[in-house]
mmCIF file of C-alpha atoms and ligand atoms in Angstrom:
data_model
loop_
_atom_site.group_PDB
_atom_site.id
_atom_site.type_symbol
_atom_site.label_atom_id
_atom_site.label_comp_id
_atom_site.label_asym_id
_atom_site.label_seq_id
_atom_site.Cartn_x
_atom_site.Cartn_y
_atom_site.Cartn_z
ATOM 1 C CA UNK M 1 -16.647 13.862 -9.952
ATOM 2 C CA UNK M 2 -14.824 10.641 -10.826
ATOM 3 C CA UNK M 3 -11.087 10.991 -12.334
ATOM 4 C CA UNK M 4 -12.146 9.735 -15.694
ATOM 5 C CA UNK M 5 -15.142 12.416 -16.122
ATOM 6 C CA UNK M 6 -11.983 15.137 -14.689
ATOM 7 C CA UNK M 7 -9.794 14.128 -17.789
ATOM 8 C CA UNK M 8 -12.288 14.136 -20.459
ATOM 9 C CA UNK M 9 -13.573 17.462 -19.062
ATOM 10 C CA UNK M 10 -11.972 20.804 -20.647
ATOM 11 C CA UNK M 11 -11.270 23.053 -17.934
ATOM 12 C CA UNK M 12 -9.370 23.871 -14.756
ATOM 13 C CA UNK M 13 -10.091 21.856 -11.902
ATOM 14 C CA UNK M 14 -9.268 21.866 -8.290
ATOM 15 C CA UNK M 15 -7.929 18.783 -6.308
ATOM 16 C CA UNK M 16 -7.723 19.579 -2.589
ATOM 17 C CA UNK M 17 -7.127 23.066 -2.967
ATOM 18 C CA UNK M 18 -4.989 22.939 -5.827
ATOM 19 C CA UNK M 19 -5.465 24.398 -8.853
ATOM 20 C CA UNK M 20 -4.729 21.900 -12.049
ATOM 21 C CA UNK M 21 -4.742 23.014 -15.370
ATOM 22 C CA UNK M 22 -6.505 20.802 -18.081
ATOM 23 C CA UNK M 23 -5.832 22.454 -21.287
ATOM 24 C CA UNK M 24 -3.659 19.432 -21.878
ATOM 25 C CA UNK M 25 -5.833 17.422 -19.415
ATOM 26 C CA UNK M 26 -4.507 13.711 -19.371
ATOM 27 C CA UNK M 27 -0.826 14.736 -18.883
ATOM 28 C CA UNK M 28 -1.674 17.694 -16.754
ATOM 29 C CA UNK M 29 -4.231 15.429 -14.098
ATOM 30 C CA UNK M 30 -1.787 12.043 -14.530
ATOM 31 C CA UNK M 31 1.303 14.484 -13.142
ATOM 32 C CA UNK M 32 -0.617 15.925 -10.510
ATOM 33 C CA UNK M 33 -1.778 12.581 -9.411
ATOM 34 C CA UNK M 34 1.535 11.019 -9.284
ATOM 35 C CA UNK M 35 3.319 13.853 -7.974
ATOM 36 C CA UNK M 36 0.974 14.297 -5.135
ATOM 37 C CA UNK M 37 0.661 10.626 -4.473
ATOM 38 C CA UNK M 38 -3.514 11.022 -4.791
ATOM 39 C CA UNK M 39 -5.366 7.838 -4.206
ATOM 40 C CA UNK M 40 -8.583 7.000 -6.599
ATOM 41 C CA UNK M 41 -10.269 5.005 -4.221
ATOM 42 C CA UNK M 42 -9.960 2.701 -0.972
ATOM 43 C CA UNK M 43 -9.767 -0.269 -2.917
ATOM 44 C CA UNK M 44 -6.980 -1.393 -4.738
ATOM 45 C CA UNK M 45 -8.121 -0.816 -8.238
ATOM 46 C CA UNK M 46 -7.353 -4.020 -9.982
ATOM 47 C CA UNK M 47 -9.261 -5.415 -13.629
ATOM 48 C CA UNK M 48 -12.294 -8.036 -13.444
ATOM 49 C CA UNK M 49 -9.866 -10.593 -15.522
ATOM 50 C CA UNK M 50 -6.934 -10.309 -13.262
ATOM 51 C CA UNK M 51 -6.343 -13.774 -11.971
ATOM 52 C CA UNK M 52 -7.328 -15.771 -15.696
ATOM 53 C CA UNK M 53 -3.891 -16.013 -16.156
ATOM 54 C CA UNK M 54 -1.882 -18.178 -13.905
ATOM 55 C CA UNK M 55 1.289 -17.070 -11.490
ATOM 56 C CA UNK M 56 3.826 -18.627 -14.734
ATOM 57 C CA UNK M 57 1.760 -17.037 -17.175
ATOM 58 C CA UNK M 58 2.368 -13.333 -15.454
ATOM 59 C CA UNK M 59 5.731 -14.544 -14.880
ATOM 60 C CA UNK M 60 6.624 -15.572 -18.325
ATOM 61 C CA UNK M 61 4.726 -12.684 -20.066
ATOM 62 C CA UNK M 62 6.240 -10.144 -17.563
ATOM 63 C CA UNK M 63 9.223 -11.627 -18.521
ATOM 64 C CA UNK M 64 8.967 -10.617 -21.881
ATOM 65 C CA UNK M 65 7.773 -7.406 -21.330
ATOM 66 C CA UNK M 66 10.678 -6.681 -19.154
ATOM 67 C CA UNK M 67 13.403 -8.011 -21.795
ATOM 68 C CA UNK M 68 12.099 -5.233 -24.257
ATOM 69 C CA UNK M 69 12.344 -2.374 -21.348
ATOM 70 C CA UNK M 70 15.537 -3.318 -20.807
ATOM 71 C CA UNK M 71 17.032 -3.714 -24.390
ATOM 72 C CA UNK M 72 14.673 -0.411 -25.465
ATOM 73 C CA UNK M 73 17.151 1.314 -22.863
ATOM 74 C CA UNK M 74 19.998 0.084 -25.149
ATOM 75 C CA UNK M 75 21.185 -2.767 -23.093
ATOM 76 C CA UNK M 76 22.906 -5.300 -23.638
ATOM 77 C CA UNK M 77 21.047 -8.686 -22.705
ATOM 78 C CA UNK M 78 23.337 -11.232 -23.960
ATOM 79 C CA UNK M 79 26.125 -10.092 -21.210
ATOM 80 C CA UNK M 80 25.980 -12.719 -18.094
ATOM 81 C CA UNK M 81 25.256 -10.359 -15.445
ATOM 82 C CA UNK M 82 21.705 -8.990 -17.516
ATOM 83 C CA UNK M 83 20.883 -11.836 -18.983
ATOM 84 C CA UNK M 84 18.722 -13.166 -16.116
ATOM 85 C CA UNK M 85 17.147 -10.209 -14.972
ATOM 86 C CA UNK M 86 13.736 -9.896 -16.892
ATOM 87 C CA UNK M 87 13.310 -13.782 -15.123
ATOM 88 C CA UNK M 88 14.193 -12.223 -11.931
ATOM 89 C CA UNK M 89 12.237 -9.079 -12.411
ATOM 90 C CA UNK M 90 9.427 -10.918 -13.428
ATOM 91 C CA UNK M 91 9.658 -13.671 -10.469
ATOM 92 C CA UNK M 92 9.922 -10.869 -7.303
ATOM 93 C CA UNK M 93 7.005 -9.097 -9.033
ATOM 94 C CA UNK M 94 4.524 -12.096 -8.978
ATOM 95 C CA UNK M 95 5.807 -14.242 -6.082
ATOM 96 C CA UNK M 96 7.324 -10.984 -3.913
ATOM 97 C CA UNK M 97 6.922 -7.659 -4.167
ATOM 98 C CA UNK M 98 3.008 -7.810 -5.094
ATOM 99 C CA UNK M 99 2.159 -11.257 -4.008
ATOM 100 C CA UNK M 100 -0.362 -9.344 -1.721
ATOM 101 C CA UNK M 101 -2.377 -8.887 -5.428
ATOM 102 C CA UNK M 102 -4.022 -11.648 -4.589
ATOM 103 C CA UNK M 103 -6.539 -12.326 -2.481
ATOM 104 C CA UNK M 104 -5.018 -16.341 -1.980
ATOM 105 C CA UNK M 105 -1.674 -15.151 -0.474
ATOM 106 C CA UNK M 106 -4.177 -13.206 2.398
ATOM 107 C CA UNK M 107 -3.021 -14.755 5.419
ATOM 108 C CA UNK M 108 -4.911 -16.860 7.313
ATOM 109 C CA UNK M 109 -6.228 -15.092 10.298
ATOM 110 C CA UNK M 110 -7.456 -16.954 13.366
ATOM 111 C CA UNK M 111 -8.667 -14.914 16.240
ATOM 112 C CA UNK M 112 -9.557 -16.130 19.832
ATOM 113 C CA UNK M 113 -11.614 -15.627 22.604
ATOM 114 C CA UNK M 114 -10.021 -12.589 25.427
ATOM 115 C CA UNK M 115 -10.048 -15.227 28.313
ATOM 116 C CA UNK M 116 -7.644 -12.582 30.386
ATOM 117 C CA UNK M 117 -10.444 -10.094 30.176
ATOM 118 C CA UNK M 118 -8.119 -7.827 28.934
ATOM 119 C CA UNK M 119 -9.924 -4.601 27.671
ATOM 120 C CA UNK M 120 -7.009 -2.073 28.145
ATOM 121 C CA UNK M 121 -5.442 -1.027 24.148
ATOM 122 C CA UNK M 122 -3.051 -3.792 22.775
ATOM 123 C CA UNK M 123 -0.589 -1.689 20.623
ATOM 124 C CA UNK M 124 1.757 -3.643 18.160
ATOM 125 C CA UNK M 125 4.428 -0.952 17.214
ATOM 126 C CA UNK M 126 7.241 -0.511 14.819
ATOM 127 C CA UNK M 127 6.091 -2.768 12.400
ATOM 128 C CA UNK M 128 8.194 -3.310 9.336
ATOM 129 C CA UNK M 129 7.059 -1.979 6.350
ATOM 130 C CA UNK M 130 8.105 -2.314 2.588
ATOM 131 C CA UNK M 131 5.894 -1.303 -0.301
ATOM 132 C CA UNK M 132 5.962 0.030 -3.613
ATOM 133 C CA UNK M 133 4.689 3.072 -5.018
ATOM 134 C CA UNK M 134 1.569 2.565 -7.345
ATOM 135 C CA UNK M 135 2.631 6.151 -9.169
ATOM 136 C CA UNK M 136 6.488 5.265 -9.964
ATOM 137 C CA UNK M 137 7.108 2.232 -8.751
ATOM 138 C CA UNK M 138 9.784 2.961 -6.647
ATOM 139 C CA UNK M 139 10.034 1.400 -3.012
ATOM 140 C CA UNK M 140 8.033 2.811 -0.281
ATOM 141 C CA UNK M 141 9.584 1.752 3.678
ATOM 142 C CA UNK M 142 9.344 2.546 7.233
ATOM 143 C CA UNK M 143 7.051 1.234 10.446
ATOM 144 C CA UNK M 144 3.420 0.371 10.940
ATOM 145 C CA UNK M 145 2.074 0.636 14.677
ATOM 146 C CA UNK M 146 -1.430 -0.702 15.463
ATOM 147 C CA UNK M 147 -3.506 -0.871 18.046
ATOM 148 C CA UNK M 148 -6.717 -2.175 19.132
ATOM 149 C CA UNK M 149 -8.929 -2.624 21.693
ATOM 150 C CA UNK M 150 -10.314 -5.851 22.139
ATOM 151 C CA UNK M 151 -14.582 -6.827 21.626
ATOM 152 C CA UNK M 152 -13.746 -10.135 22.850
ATOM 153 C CA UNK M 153 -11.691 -11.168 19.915
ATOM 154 C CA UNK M 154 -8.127 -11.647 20.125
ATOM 155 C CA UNK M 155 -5.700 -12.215 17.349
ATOM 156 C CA UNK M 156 -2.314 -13.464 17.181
ATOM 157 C CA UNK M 157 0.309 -10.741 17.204
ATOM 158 C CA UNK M 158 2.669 -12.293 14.581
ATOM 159 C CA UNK M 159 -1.114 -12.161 12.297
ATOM 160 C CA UNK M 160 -0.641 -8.400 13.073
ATOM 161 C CA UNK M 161 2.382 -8.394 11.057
ATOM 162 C CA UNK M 162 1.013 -10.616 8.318
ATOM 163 C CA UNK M 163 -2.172 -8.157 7.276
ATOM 164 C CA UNK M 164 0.107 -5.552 7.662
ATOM 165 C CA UNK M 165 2.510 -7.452 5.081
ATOM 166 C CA UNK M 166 0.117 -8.403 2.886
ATOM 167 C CA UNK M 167 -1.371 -5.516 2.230
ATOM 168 C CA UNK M 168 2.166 -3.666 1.677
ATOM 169 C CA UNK M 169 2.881 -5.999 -0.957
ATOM 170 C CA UNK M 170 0.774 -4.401 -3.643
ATOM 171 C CA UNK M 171 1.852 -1.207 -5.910
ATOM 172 C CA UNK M 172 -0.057 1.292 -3.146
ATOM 173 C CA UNK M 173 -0.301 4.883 -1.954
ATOM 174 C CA UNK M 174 0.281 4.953 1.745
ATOM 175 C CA UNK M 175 -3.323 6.503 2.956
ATOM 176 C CA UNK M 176 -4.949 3.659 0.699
ATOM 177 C CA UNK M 177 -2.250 1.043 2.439
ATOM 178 C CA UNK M 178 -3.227 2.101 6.174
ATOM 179 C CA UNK M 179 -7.122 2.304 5.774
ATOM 180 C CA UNK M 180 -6.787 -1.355 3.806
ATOM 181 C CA UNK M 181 -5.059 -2.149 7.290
ATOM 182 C CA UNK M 182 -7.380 -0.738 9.695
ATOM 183 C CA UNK M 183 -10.309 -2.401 7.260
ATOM 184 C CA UNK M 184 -9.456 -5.897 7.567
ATOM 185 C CA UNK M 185 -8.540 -5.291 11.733
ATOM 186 C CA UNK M 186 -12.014 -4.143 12.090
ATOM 187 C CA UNK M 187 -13.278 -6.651 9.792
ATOM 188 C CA UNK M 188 -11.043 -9.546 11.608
ATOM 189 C CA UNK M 189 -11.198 -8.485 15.409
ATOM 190 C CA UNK M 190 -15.307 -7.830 15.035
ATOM 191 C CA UNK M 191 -14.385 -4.358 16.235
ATOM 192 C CA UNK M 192 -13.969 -0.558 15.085
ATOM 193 C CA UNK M 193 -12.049 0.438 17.910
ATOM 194 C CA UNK M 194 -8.611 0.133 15.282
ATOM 195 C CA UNK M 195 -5.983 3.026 14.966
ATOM 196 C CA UNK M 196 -3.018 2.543 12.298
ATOM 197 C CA UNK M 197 -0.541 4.688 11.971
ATOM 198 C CA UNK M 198 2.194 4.197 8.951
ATOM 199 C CA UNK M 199 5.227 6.036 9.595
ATOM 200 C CA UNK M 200 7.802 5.825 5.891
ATOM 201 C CA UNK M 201 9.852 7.151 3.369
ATOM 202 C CA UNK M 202 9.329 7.337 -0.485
ATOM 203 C CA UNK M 203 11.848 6.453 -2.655
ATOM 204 C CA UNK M 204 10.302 8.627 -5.342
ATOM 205 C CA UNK M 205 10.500 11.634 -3.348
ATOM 206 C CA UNK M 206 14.056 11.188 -2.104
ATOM 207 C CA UNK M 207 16.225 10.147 -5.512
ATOM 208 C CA UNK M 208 13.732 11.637 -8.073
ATOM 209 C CA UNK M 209 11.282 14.517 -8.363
ATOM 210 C CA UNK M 210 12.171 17.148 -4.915
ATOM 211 C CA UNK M 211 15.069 14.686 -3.985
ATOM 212 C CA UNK M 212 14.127 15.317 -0.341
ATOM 213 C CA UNK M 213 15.877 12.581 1.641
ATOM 214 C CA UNK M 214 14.844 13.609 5.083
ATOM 215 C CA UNK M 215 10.978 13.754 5.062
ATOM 216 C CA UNK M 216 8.698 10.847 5.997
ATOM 217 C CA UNK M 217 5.538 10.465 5.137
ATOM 218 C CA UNK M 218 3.083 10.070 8.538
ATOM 219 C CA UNK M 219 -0.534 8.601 7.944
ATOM 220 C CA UNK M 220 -3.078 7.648 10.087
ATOM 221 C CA UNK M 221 -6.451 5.494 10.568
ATOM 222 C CA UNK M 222 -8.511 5.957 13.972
ATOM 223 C CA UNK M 223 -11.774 4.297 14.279
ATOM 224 C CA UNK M 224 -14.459 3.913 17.085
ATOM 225 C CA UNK M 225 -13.041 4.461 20.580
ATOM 226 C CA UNK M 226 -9.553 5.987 18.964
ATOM 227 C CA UNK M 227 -11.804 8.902 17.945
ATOM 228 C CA UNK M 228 -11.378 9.870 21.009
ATOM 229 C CA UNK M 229 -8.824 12.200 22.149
ATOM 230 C CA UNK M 230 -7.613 10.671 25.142
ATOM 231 C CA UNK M 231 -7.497 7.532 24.216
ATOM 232 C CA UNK M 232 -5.665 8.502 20.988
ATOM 233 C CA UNK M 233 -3.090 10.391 22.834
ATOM 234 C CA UNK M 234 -2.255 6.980 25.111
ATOM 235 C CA UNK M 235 -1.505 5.360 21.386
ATOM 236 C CA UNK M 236 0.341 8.033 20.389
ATOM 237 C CA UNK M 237 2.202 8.058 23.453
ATOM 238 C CA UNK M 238 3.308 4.216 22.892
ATOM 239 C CA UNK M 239 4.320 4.496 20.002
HETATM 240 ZN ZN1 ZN N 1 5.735 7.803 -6.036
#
């Protein structure tokens, strides 16, 4: 059952073992989504017009929509220290923050022939990862390890870091942010032997909501020969 047929639908539903109560169905299922960081599908959801406007047309319109946030909140935007922030807002959104919206900021990914014959697992660990949280837009951050083992296809390790950036820089839920990963390595590196694990904290769980500041959230992608056991538990063990 899609999420749209679960709102318009009159009764109490249950969403991986949970219970959610629909008497007041749109608030009810929106909560429960957002609290429980629930991903709708693998794909980022994004509209078919999304790129007829240009990079300063989002800018300029987010702009505006950011001024009225801000002065609805009762503040004060002729003072010199606000005055510039819808612009600023507006300009990490677009050109920062969710540059990775796009599909022209994708970095370009070159890969090469194995001429050492190396087949052993390549592991890239303790990647750095910042993100944003699709359900409050609040910062999501921690470390990205991948690893792959090589069909004769190599790619550059600092390219590693790229896909892994790119795909960060999007409003995301983390399960939808490592599978998008281990997608496009697969894709990429002509391979499915991929594992991704995503190792970070939520800003929307530690200063809002529980206010939990120690927990991290721990997700993970393993694909063709990291299916199996053994060789998932030398991955695990380097990173
Ligand atoms: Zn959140």
């Amino acid at each position: 059952m899609k999420y749209e047929e679960i709102i318009r639908s009159n009764e109490t539903i249950e969403i991986n073992g949970n219970d959610v109560f629909t008497s007041e169905p749109e608030q009810d299922l929106f909560e429960f989504i957002g609290d429980n960081h629930v991903a709708t599908s693998v794909d980022t959801p994004m509209r078919s017009d999304a790129f007829d406007m240009s990079d300063k047309e989002k800018m300029k319109a987010i702009e505006g929509h950011f001024e009225k946030i801000m002065e609805t909140m009762g503040l004060d935007l002729t003072d010199d220290s606000l005055k510039g922030t819808p612009h600023r807002v507006a300009k990490m959104f677009v050109k920062e923050i969710f540059s990775g919206l796009n599909p022209e900021n994708m970095p370009k990914i070159s890969v090469f022939d194995n001429k050492f014959k190396y087949n052993e697992m390549l592991v890239e660990r303790d990647i750095t990862l910042n993100s944003t949280c699709e359900h409050h837009f609040l910062p999501i951050y921690g470390k990205a390890h991948v690893a792959y083992v090589s069909s004769g296809k190599v790619i550059g390790l600092s390219k590693i870091n790229r896909i892994v950036d790119y795909f960060a820089r999007r409003p995301q839920v983390q399960e939808r942010l490592t599978v998008q990963i281990a997608e496009e390595l697969k894709r990429a590196l002509d391979t499915e032997d991929v594992a991704v694990v995503i190792d970070a904290k939520h800003m929307c769980v530690s200063c809002r909501g529980i206010q939990d500041e120690s927990s991290s959230t721990v997700t993970a992608s393993y694909s063709g020969k990291f299916k199996d056991p053994q060789t998932r538990e030398e991955f695990l063990k380097y990173i």
